[in-house]
mmCIF file of C-alpha atoms in Angstrom:
data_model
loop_
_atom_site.group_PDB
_atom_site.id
_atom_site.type_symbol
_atom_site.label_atom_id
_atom_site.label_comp_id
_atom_site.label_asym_id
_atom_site.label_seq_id
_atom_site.Cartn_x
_atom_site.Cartn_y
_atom_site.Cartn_z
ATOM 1 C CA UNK A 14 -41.340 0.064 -8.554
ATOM 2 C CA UNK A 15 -41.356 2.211 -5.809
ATOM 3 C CA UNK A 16 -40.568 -0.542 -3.078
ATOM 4 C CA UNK A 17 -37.905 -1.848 -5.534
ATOM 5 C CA UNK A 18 -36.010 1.643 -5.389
ATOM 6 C CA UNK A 19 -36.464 1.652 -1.680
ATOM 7 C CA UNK A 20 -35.042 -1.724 -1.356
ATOM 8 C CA UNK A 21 -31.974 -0.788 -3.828
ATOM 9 C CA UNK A 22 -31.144 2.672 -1.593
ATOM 10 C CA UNK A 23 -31.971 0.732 1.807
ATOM 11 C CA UNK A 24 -28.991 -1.593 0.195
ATOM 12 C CA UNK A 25 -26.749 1.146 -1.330
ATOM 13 C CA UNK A 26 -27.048 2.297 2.457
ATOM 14 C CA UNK A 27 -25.808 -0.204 4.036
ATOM 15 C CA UNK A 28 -23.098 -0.674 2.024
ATOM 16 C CA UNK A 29 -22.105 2.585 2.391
ATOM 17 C CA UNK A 30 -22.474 2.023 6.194
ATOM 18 C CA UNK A 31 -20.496 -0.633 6.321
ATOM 19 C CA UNK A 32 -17.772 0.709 4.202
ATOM 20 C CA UNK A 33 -17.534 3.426 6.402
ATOM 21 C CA UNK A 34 -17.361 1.522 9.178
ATOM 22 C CA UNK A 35 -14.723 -0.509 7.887
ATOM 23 C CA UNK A 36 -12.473 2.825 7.324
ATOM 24 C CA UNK A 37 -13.322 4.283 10.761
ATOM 25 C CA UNK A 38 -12.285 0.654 12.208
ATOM 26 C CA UNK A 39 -8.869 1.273 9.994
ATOM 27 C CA UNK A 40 -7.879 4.422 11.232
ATOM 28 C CA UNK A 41 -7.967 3.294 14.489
ATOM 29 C CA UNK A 42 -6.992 -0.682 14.875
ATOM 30 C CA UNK A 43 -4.217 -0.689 11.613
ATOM 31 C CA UNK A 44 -0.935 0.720 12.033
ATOM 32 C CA UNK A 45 -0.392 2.692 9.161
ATOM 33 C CA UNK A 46 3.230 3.377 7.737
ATOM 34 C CA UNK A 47 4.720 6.809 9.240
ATOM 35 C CA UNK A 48 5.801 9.831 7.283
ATOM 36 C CA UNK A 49 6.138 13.235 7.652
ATOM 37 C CA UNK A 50 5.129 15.349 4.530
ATOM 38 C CA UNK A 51 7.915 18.022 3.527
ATOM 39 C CA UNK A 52 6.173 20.248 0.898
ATOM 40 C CA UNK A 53 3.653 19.747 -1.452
ATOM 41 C CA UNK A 54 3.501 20.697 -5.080
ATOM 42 C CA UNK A 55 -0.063 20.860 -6.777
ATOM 43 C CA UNK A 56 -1.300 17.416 -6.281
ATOM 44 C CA UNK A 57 1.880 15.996 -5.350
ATOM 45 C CA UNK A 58 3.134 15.463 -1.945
ATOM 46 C CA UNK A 59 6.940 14.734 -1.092
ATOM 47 C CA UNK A 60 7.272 12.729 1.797
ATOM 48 C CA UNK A 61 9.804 11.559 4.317
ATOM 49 C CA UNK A 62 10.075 7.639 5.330
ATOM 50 C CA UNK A 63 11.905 6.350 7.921
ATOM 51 C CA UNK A 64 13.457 3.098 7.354
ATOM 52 C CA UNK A 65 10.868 0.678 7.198
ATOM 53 C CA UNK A 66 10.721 -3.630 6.377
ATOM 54 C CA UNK A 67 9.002 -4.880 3.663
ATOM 55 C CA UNK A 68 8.422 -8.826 2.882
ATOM 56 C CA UNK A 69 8.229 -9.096 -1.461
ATOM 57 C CA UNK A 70 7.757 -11.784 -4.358
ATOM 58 C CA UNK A 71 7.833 -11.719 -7.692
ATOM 59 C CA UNK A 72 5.082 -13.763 -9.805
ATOM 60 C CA UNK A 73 3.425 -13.853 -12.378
ATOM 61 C CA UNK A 74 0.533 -11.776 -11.944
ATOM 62 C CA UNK A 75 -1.047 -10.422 -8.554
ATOM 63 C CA UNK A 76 -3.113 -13.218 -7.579
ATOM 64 C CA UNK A 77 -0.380 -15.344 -7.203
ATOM 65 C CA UNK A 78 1.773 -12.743 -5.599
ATOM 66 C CA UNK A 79 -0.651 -11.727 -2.785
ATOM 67 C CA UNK A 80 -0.764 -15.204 -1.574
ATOM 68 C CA UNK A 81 2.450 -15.798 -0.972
ATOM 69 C CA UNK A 82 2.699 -12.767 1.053
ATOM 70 C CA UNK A 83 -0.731 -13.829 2.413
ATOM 71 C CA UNK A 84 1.184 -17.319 3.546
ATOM 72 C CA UNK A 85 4.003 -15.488 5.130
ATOM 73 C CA UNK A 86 2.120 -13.005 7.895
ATOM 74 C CA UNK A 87 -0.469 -15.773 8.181
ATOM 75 C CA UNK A 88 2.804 -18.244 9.611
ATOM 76 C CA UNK A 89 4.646 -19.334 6.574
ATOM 77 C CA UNK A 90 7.870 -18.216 8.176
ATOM 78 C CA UNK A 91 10.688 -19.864 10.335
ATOM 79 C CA UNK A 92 8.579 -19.095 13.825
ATOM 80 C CA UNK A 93 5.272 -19.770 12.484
ATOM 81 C CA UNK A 94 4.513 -16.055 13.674
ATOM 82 C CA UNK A 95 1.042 -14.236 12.127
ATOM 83 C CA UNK A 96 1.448 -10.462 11.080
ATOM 84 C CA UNK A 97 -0.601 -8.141 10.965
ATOM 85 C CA UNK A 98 -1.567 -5.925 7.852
ATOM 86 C CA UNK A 99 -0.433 -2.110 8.709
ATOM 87 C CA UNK A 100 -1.944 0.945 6.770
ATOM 88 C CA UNK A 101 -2.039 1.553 3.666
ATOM 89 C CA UNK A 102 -3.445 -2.567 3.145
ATOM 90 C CA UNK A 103 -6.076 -1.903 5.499
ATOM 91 C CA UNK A 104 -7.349 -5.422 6.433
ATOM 92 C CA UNK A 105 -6.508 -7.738 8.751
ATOM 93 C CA UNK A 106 -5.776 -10.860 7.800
ATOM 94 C CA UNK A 107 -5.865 -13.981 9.686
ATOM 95 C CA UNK A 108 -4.195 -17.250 9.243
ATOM 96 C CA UNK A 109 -3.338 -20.273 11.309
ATOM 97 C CA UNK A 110 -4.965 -20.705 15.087
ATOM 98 C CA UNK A 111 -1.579 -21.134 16.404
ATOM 99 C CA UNK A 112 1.140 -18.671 16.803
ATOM 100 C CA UNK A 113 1.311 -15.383 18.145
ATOM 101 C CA UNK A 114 -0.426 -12.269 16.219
ATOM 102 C CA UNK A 115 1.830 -9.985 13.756
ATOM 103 C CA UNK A 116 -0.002 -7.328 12.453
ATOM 104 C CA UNK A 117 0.646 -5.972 8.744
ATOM 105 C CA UNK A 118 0.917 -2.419 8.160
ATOM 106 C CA UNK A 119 -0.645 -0.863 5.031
ATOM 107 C CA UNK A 120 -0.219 0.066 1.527
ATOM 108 C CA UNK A 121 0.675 -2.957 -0.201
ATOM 109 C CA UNK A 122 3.322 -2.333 -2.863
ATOM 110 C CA UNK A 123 3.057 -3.388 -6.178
ATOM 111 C CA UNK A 124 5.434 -2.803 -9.630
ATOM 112 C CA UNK A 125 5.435 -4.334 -12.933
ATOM 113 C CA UNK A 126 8.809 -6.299 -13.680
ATOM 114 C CA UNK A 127 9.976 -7.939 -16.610
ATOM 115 C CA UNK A 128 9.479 -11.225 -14.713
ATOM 116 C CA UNK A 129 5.850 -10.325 -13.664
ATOM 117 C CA UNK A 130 4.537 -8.273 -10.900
ATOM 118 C CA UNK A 131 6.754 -7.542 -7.593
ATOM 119 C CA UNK A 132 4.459 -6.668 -4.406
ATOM 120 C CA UNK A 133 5.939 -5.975 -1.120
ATOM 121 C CA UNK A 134 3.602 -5.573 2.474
ATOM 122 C CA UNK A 135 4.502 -3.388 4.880
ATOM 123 C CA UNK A 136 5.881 -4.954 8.034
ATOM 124 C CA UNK A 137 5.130 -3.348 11.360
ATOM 125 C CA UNK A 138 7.024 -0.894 12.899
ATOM 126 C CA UNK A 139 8.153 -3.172 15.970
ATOM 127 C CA UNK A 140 9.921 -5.640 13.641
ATOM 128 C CA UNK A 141 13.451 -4.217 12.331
ATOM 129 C CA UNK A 142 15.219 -6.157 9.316
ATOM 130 C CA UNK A 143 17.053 -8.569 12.054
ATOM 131 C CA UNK A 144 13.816 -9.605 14.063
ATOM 132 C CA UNK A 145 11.158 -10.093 11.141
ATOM 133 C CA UNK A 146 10.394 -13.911 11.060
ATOM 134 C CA UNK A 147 12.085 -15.587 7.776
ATOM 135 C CA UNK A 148 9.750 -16.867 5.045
ATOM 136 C CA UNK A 149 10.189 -20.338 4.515
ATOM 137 C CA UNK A 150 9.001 -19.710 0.293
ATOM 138 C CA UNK A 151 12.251 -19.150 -1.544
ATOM 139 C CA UNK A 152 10.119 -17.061 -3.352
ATOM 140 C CA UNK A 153 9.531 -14.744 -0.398
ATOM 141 C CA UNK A 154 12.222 -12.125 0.939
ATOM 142 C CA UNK A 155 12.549 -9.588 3.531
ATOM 143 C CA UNK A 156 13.648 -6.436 2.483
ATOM 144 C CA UNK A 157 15.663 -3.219 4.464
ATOM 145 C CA UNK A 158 14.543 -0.102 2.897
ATOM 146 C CA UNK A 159 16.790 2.741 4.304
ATOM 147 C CA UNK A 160 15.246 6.202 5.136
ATOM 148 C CA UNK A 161 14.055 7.848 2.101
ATOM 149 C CA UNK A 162 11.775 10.426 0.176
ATOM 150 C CA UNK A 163 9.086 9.667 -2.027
ATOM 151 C CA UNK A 164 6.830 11.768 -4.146
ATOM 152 C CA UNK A 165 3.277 10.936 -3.725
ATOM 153 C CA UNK A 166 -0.030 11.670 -5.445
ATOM 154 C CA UNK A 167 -3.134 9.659 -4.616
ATOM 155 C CA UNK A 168 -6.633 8.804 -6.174
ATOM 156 C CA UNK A 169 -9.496 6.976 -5.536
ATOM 157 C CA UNK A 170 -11.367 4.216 -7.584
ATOM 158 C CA UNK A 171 -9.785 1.399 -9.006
ATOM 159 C CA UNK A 172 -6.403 1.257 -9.855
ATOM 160 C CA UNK A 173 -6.688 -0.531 -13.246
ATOM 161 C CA UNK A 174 -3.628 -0.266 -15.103
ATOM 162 C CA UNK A 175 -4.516 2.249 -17.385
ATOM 163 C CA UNK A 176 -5.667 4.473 -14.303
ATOM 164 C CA UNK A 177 -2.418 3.782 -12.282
ATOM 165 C CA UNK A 178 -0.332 4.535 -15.562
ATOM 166 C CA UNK A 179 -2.601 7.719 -15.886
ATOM 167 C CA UNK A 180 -1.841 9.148 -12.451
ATOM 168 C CA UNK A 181 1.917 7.503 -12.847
ATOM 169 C CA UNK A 182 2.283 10.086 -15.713
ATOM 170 C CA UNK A 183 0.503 12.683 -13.968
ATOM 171 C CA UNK A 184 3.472 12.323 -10.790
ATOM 172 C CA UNK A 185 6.536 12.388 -13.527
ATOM 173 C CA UNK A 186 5.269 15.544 -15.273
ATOM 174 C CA UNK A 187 4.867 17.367 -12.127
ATOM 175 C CA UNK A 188 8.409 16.364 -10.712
ATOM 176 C CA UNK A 189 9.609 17.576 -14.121
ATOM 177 C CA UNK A 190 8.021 20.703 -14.464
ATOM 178 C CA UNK A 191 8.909 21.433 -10.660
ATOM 179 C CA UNK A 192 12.559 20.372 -11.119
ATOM 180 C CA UNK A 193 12.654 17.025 -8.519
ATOM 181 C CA UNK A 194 15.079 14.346 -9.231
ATOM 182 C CA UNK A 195 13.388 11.033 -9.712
ATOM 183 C CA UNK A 196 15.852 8.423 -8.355
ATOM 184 C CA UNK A 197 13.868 5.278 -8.155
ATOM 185 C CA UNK A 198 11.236 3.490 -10.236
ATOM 186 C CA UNK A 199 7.384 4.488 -9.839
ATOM 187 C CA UNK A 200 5.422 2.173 -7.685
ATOM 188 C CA UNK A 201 1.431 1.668 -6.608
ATOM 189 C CA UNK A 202 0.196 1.609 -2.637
ATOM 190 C CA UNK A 203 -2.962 0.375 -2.105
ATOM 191 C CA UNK A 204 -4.955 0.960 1.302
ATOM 192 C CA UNK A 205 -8.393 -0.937 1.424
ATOM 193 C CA UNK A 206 -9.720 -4.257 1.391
ATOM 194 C CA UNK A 207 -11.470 -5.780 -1.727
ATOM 195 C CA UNK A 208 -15.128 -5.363 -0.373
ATOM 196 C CA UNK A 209 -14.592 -1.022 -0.082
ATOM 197 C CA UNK A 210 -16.764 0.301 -2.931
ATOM 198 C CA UNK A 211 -14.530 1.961 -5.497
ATOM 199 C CA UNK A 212 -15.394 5.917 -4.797
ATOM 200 C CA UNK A 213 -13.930 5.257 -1.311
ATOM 201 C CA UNK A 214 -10.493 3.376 -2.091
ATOM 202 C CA UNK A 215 -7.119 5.135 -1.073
ATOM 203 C CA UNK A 216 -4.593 4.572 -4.194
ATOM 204 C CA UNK A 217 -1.202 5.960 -4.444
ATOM 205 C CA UNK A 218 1.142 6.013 -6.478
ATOM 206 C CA UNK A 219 4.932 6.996 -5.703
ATOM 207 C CA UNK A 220 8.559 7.397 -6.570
ATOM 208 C CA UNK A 221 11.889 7.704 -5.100
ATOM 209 C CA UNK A 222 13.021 11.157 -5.148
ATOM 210 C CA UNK A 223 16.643 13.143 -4.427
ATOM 211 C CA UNK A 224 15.854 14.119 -0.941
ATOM 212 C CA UNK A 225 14.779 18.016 -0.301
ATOM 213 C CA UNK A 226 14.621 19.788 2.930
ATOM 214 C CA UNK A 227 11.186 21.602 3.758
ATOM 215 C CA UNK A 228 10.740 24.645 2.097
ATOM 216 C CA UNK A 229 13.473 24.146 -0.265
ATOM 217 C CA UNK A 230 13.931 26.168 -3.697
ATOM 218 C CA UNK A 231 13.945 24.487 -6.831
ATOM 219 C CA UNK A 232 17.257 25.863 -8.711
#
């Protein structure tokens, strides 16, 4: 019994190594999407974006979606060019030999549609809306998103769907208690691969806000 609990903590341990590792080797190596945090309001933090490219799909669940994107930074686009994943997804991912290297930047985006689920990664900050590669999926698109403010609050574990809709609540009420104009639809960022054990996952969810200037009052 007592070499059986050895073996199960001598396991636990490395899998807590190795998850560790595998953030320490994000933080460094993956590009992660730049803001700059205005003010924060309990657990809420409202954030400025710069304009930033995203490449999205809508399907039918997010198996389906994640591969498409997967297809597009891995060369599934007019140049046969492979991107890198940039922070928040925090894993690289690599697809066909040939080709030069784009790397993704992290979170991925995901938000439930009427037509499914719409997920959107992160392109890096060298590619502008003009010089992205162009899927070759009709499913695929590039998207421009123009400099903007979100409202953030993040958790750990996994985001489940009750979870997300949990903490998705949890964001509104605060904005409406604290007065903040919500101006675009909630959305979930994710920031780890599927092998990080759940108490050390980065989740996020966030909303489009009317923009405030730091340190301003709340009429």
């Amino acid at each position: 019994m007592k070499r059986r609990t050895k073996f199960v903590l001598a396991g636990l341990g490395l899998a807590l190594g190795a998850t560790a590792l595998s953030r320490a080797t994000r933080s460094t190596d993956t590009e992660t999407v730049p803001y700059t945090v205005v003010e924060s309001v309990d657990d809420v933090e409202i954030r400025h974006y710069p304009t930033t490219v995203t490449v999205e799909t809508t399907a039918r669940n997010t198996g389906v979606a994640f591969q498409r994107l997967f297809r597009y930074i891995s060369g599934a686009n007019q140049r046969r060019e492979e991107v890198s994943m940039t922070a928040p997804v925090a894993t690289e991912l690599v697809g066909p030999e040939s080709g030069t290297k784009i790397p993704m930047t992290a979170p991925v985006a995901t938000d439930r549609t009427d037509s499914g689920v719409q997920m959107a990664f992160f392109l890096p900050s060298s590619y502008e809306y003009d010089s992205a590669p162009r899927p070759t999926d009709p499913d695929v698109e590039l998207v421009e998103h123009p400099a903007r403010t979100l409202a953030v609050r993040q958790f750990s574990w996994y985001a489940t769907g009750r979870r997300t809709r949990r903490e998705v609540d949890s964001l509104l009420d605060t904005l409406a208690e604290t007065g903040i104009a919500v101006v675009g639809k909630p959305f979930l960022m994710q920031y780890d691969p599927p092998s990080t054990l759940p108490f050390f996952r980065t989740n996020e969810v966030a909303v489009e806000v009317q923009r405030r200037e730091r340190g301003q009052e709340t009429a």
